Amino acid sequence: MKKTDIIVIGAGPVGLFTVFEAGLLGLNCILIDNLDKPGGQCAELYPEKPIYDIPGVPIQTAQEHVDALLKQIKPFDYEIHLSERVDLIEEITHEDDNFWKIKTSEDKEFISKNIFIAAGAGSFEPRRPPNIEDPDKFLSNGVDYAVRSVEKYKDKEVFIFGGGDSALDWTVELSKIAKSVTLVHRRDAFRGAQHTEQQMRNLVKDKKLRLLTPYLIDSITGDKRVNSITLKNFETNDIESYNADELLFLFGLNKKLGPILDWDIDLNKKKIDVNTENFQTSKEGIFAVGDINNYPGKLDLILSGFHETTLAVQEAYKRIYPGERVPFGYTTSNSKLQ
């Protein structure tokens, strides 16, 4: 069970900026995110979308913004745990003091005086294939919803399902190392970047990968891991069988509050009520910053989240060092930023 100054739930822009503000005060952080990379909605849902309202930055794509934040927090003390969900939050006594303990979906435990919920619109969960019963019984044994290790697909027969950027990107990338790659989509039209789609079609033309449209997965077969699948052709209603080693379902993400509903925090519809003095929730030591929170006049802007977490970190410091003055210094004089 590891102890840290601040546990941050959510590694989107506001969660990342929390590390910066905490670092300025000499505090360390542990970030936990359900996604497989930092950046939250920005990185996962619209990495190429331009952002115009970051002060001093006339235009920046969402991914460029995330990359800049990661560079900004590099000098500071933090850990990041990805592809994990916070399942449990409970108050405990540790070393004669009160702390919050959290437990993740990977059975990791952390304790802290302060928890920051920076979960955006909630946790993101991958969309499952709609007509397959319990595909997760093959999870990590032939079924995945994200690529966590490219080497896993080396010399394998890979089937990728989806029509967006992720499906196209990984189809092109994995075709370089897999034994075979088949892209399956319900129609011969795609939502991803045009240049990536053209790359995919060129690879199909060169017989370096296979494109199957209009198809939908019909069944998955295997004992402890996937060994074959059947696909249904929309036009003919024919069912076709294929040997398969690895299946990647890249249908996008569903937004859910998830375990937050079980944490006994005051909610307003699907948002967490906070005060505007320090953005603390109904539970002392638990803060909510960014799009997940609710208060009069709230605006769902990254800019607002930056302001909220700056004030919340000040309160977190007071909770760790009661009675001490919060150190304040302009960033121009911070040696770590030189």
C-alpha positions as MATLAB code, in Angstrom:
seq = 'MKKTDIIVIGAGPVGLFTVFEAGLLGLNCILIDNLDKPGGQCAELYPEKPIYDIPGVPIQTAQEHVDALLKQIKPFDYEIHLSERVDLIEEITHEDDNFWKIKTSEDKEFISKNIFIAAGAGSFEPRRPPNIEDPDKFLSNGVDYAVRSVEKYKDKEVFIFGGGDSALDWTVELSKIAKSVTLVHRRDAFRGAQHTEQQMRNLVKDKKLRLLTPYLIDSITGDKRVNSITLKNFETNDIESYNADELLFLFGLNKKLGPILDWDIDLNKKKIDVNTENFQTSKEGIFAVGDINNYPGKLDLILSGFHETTLAVQEAYKRIYPGERVPFGYTTSNSKLQ';
ca = [
       0.000    0.000    0.000;
       1.754    3.128   -1.225;
       1.288    6.573    0.306;
       1.209    9.776   -1.762;
       0.222   13.416   -1.267;
      -2.537   13.443   -3.901;
      -4.289   10.643   -5.751;
      -5.644   11.931   -9.066;
      -8.405    9.917  -10.700;
      -8.246   10.795  -14.379;
      -5.227   11.656  -16.537;
      -6.869   14.158  -18.857;
      -5.634   17.765  -19.161;
      -6.957   18.843  -15.741;
      -5.533   15.753  -14.043;
      -2.142   16.368  -15.666;
      -2.163   20.047  -14.686;
      -2.872   18.978  -11.099;
       0.592   17.369  -11.097;
       2.095   20.708  -12.151;
       0.357   22.731   -9.436;
       1.151   20.089   -6.813;
       4.777   20.007   -7.946;
       5.132   23.738   -7.438;
       4.256   23.145   -3.773;
       6.554   20.142   -3.441;
       3.717   17.612   -3.419;
       3.761   14.297   -5.262;
       0.904   12.639   -7.128;
      -0.309    9.287   -8.358;
      -2.575    9.402  -11.412;
      -4.928    6.563  -12.320;
      -6.853    6.322  -15.584;
      -9.090    3.711  -17.164;
      -7.643    4.463  -20.601;
      -4.387    3.059  -21.945;
      -2.703    6.433  -22.441;
      -2.761    9.860  -20.762;
      -4.898   12.646  -22.176;
      -8.480   11.627  -21.428;
     -11.092   12.682  -23.966;
      -8.578   14.878  -25.777;
      -6.266   12.009  -26.649;
      -8.883    9.292  -27.088;
     -11.838   10.954  -28.801;
     -10.535   13.921  -30.794;
      -6.719   14.072  -30.896;
      -6.722   16.108  -34.120;
      -9.407   18.584  -33.028;
      -8.044   22.151  -32.713;
      -8.261   23.965  -29.370;
      -8.332   27.759  -29.471;
      -8.956   28.900  -25.882;
      -5.691   28.055  -24.098;
      -4.177   31.423  -23.104;
      -1.106   32.334  -25.152;
      -1.602   29.435  -27.575;
      -3.563   30.615  -30.641;
      -4.193   27.077  -31.902;
      -3.203   23.612  -30.737;
      -4.599   20.171  -31.489;
      -5.922   18.203  -28.551;
      -3.009   15.761  -28.752;
      -0.486   18.601  -28.965;
      -2.075   20.065  -25.834;
      -1.714   16.760  -23.983;
       1.895   16.411  -25.159;
       2.667   19.927  -23.923;
       1.162   19.168  -20.502;
       3.223   15.979  -20.221;
       6.353   17.975  -21.014;
       5.337   20.625  -18.490;
       5.047   18.131  -15.607;
       8.219   16.199  -16.453;
      10.302   17.926  -13.708;
       7.895   16.861  -10.963;
       7.363   13.750   -8.843;
       4.467   11.625  -10.056;
       3.448    8.130  -11.125;
       0.813    7.219  -13.687;
      -1.139    3.954  -13.741;
      -3.054    3.334  -16.974;
      -5.713    0.812  -18.001;
      -6.894    0.760  -14.380;
     -10.130    1.779  -12.738;
     -10.606    2.949   -9.143;
     -13.136    0.509   -7.736;
     -13.075    1.319   -4.027;
     -12.593    4.409   -1.887;
     -12.696    4.133    1.892;
     -11.588    6.201    4.872;
      -8.969    4.582    7.113;
      -6.762    5.410   10.096;
      -3.059    5.106    9.333;
      -0.252    6.136   11.670;
      -2.837    7.798   13.971;
      -4.153    9.990   11.178;
      -7.125    9.787    8.819;
      -6.499    8.928    5.178;
      -8.376    7.863    2.093;
      -7.513    4.442    0.695;
      -8.289    3.467   -2.861;
      -8.166    0.077   -4.559;
      -7.895   -0.334   -8.313;
      -9.132   -2.948  -10.755;
      -5.558   -4.301  -10.765;
      -5.689   -4.814   -6.957;
      -3.254   -1.971   -6.302;
      -3.811    0.008   -3.109;
      -2.824    3.621   -2.418;
      -3.486    5.958    0.489;
      -3.539    9.739    0.614;
      -4.965   12.653    2.547;
      -6.344   13.988   -0.751;
      -8.197   12.522   -3.699;
      -8.807   14.584   -6.833;
     -11.538   13.311   -9.141;
     -10.615   14.695  -12.559;
     -12.633   12.191  -14.537;
     -14.037   14.520  -17.199;
     -17.469   13.235  -18.158;
     -16.838   10.034  -16.205;
     -14.922    6.873  -16.910;
     -14.626    5.559  -20.441;
     -15.369    1.956  -21.222;
     -14.870    0.337  -24.614;
     -17.960   -0.545  -26.626;
     -18.428   -4.290  -26.902;
     -19.613   -6.091  -30.047;
     -23.417   -5.847  -29.660;
     -24.378   -9.355  -30.785;
     -21.717  -11.408  -28.973;
     -22.540  -12.841  -25.566;
     -19.780  -12.168  -23.030;
     -16.813  -11.473  -25.352;
     -14.816  -10.569  -22.229;
     -14.443  -14.253  -21.339;
     -11.643  -14.149  -23.939;
     -10.236  -10.830  -22.698;
      -6.439  -10.764  -23.201;
      -6.741  -14.267  -24.649;
      -7.657  -13.262  -28.157;
     -10.048  -10.365  -27.438;
      -8.863   -6.821  -26.733;
     -10.272   -3.290  -26.952;
      -6.931   -1.494  -27.202;
      -3.377   -2.287  -28.276;
      -1.127   -2.414  -25.225;
       1.770   -4.306  -26.779;
       2.473   -4.367  -30.505;
       4.649   -7.454  -30.041;
       1.566   -9.423  -28.998;
       0.392   -9.402  -32.618;
       3.655  -10.492  -34.226;
       3.128  -13.425  -36.629;
      -0.552  -13.720  -35.596;
      -3.769  -13.833  -37.619;
      -5.394  -10.577  -36.541;
      -8.960   -9.357  -37.118;
      -9.701   -5.679  -36.464;
     -13.296   -4.454  -36.147;
     -14.258   -0.794  -36.529;
     -14.328    2.130  -38.923;
     -12.704    5.035  -37.097;
      -9.184    6.363  -36.642;
      -8.090    3.672  -34.176;
      -9.218    0.832  -36.439;
      -7.499    2.326  -39.477;
      -4.315    3.273  -37.625;
      -3.826   -0.171  -36.102;
      -4.749   -1.950  -39.323;
      -1.905   -0.145  -41.085;
       0.545   -0.507  -38.200;
      -0.064   -4.190  -37.398;
       0.104   -5.175  -41.054;
       3.871   -4.633  -40.713;
       4.365   -7.437  -38.164;
       1.308   -9.719  -38.133;
       1.032  -12.907  -40.146;
      -2.204  -11.488  -41.567;
      -4.509   -8.566  -40.801;
      -8.185   -8.405  -41.727;
     -10.196   -5.221  -41.253;
     -13.921   -5.887  -40.785;
     -16.545   -3.164  -41.045;
     -20.295   -3.021  -41.571;
     -19.949   -0.745  -44.601;
     -17.340    0.304  -47.122;
     -17.038    3.824  -45.707;
     -14.810    4.972  -42.856;
     -14.793    7.816  -40.324;
     -11.030    8.078  -39.909;
      -8.428   10.344  -41.449;
      -8.528   10.221  -45.231;
      -4.780    9.689  -45.665;
      -4.863    6.668  -43.310;
      -7.817    5.207  -45.152;
      -5.878    5.569  -48.395;
      -2.884    3.802  -46.817;
      -5.190    0.959  -45.803;
      -6.684    0.693  -49.295;
      -3.235    0.698  -50.870;
      -2.226   -2.190  -48.610;
      -5.376   -4.063  -49.629;
      -4.533   -3.456  -53.274;
      -1.017   -4.792  -52.665;
      -2.530   -7.831  -50.874;
      -0.764   -6.966  -47.623;
      -4.037   -6.992  -45.726;
      -7.658   -8.003  -46.248;
     -10.746   -5.750  -46.086;
     -14.149   -7.338  -45.466;
     -17.249   -5.178  -45.936;
     -20.163   -5.259  -45.287;
     -19.566   -7.751  -42.482;
     -20.357   -8.117  -38.786;
     -18.950  -10.605  -36.314;
     -21.355  -13.471  -35.706;
     -19.582  -15.715  -33.175;
     -16.291  -16.382  -31.391;
     -15.037  -19.914  -30.827;
     -12.384  -21.176  -28.474;
     -11.690  -22.960  -25.213;
      -9.569  -20.695  -23.026;
      -8.533  -18.500  -25.938;
      -9.851  -17.531  -29.358;
      -9.104  -19.914  -32.231;
     -11.768  -19.060  -34.830;
     -14.656  -16.725  -35.630;
     -17.658  -16.530  -37.920;
     -18.658  -13.383  -39.800;
     -22.004  -12.495  -41.333;
     -22.199  -10.850  -44.741;
     -24.916   -8.176  -44.694;
     -25.634   -8.431  -48.400;
     -25.943  -12.206  -48.739;
     -26.656  -13.198  -45.100;
     -23.997  -15.869  -45.559;
     -22.015  -16.993  -42.510;
     -18.289  -17.434  -43.142;
     -15.691  -19.063  -40.879;
     -12.117  -17.891  -40.332;
      -9.174  -18.981  -38.224;
      -8.152  -16.180  -35.871;
      -5.545  -15.601  -33.162;
      -6.307  -12.048  -32.049;
      -9.451   -9.893  -32.255;
      -9.369   -6.123  -31.758;
     -12.745   -4.443  -31.256;
     -12.220   -0.723  -31.832;
     -15.784    0.586  -31.738;
     -15.022    3.618  -29.592;
     -15.915    4.327  -25.980;
     -18.971    4.711  -23.772;
     -18.941    7.420  -21.123;
     -20.126    6.273  -17.686;
     -19.891    7.533  -14.130;
     -19.046    3.953  -13.201;
     -17.897    3.337   -9.600;
     -18.257    7.051   -8.741;
     -21.939    6.280   -8.130;
     -20.910    4.019   -5.225;
     -18.587    6.456   -3.467;
     -21.295    8.174   -1.385;
     -20.485   11.637   -2.758;
     -23.256   14.201   -3.318;
     -24.218   14.224   -7.005;
     -26.287   16.545   -9.167;
     -27.530   14.348  -11.995;
     -24.251   13.021  -13.447;
     -21.944   15.599  -11.885;
     -20.355   16.011   -8.458;
     -21.383   18.982   -6.332;
     -18.471   21.083   -5.022;
     -17.971   24.378   -3.242;
     -16.219   27.198   -5.074;
     -13.738   28.026   -2.323;
     -11.561   24.951   -2.859;
     -13.678   22.603   -5.040;
     -14.061   20.065   -2.283;
     -16.957   17.599   -2.485;
     -19.312   16.578    0.311;
     -16.447   14.413    1.610;
     -13.554   16.249    3.274;
     -10.344   15.560    1.380;
     -12.071   14.512   -1.828;
     -12.042   17.162   -4.538;
     -13.669   17.210   -7.982;
     -12.135   19.329  -10.733;
     -12.874   19.760  -14.421;
     -15.979   18.669  -16.314;
     -17.014   16.156  -13.635;
     -17.949   18.851  -11.084;
     -20.992   21.073  -10.611;
     -21.443   24.513   -9.047;
     -23.396   27.690   -9.922;
     -22.037   29.236  -13.102;
     -19.967   26.175  -14.048;
     -18.478   26.158  -17.561;
     -17.193   22.907  -19.057;
     -13.902   24.320  -20.310;
     -10.350   23.038  -19.851;
      -9.480   26.586  -18.796;
     -12.009   26.422  -15.926;
     -10.606   23.085  -14.786;
      -7.108   24.554  -14.577;
      -8.400   27.298  -12.258;
     -10.336   24.807  -10.126;
      -7.450   22.415   -9.559;
      -5.048   25.283   -8.756;
      -7.239   26.305   -5.802;
      -7.919   22.686   -4.806;
      -4.191   21.923   -4.591;
      -3.785   24.838   -2.152;
      -6.344   23.212    0.136;
      -4.687   19.803   -0.287;
      -1.411   21.305    0.954;
      -3.181   22.687    4.043;
      -4.585   19.247    4.788;
      -1.115   17.684    4.632;
       0.576   20.478    6.596;
      -2.090   21.930    8.913;
      -1.240   25.322   10.337;
       1.527   26.007    7.837;
       1.373   28.810    5.300;
       1.023   27.617    1.736;
       4.284   28.552   -0.001;
       3.707   30.919   -2.880;
       6.229   31.818   -5.512;
       6.070   32.915   -9.126;
       7.060   30.215  -11.598;
       9.766   32.509  -12.994;
      11.765   31.791   -9.820;
      11.171   28.028   -9.651;
      14.490   26.225  -10.176;
      12.827   23.020  -11.419;
      11.371   24.908  -14.390;
      14.629   26.492  -15.509;
];
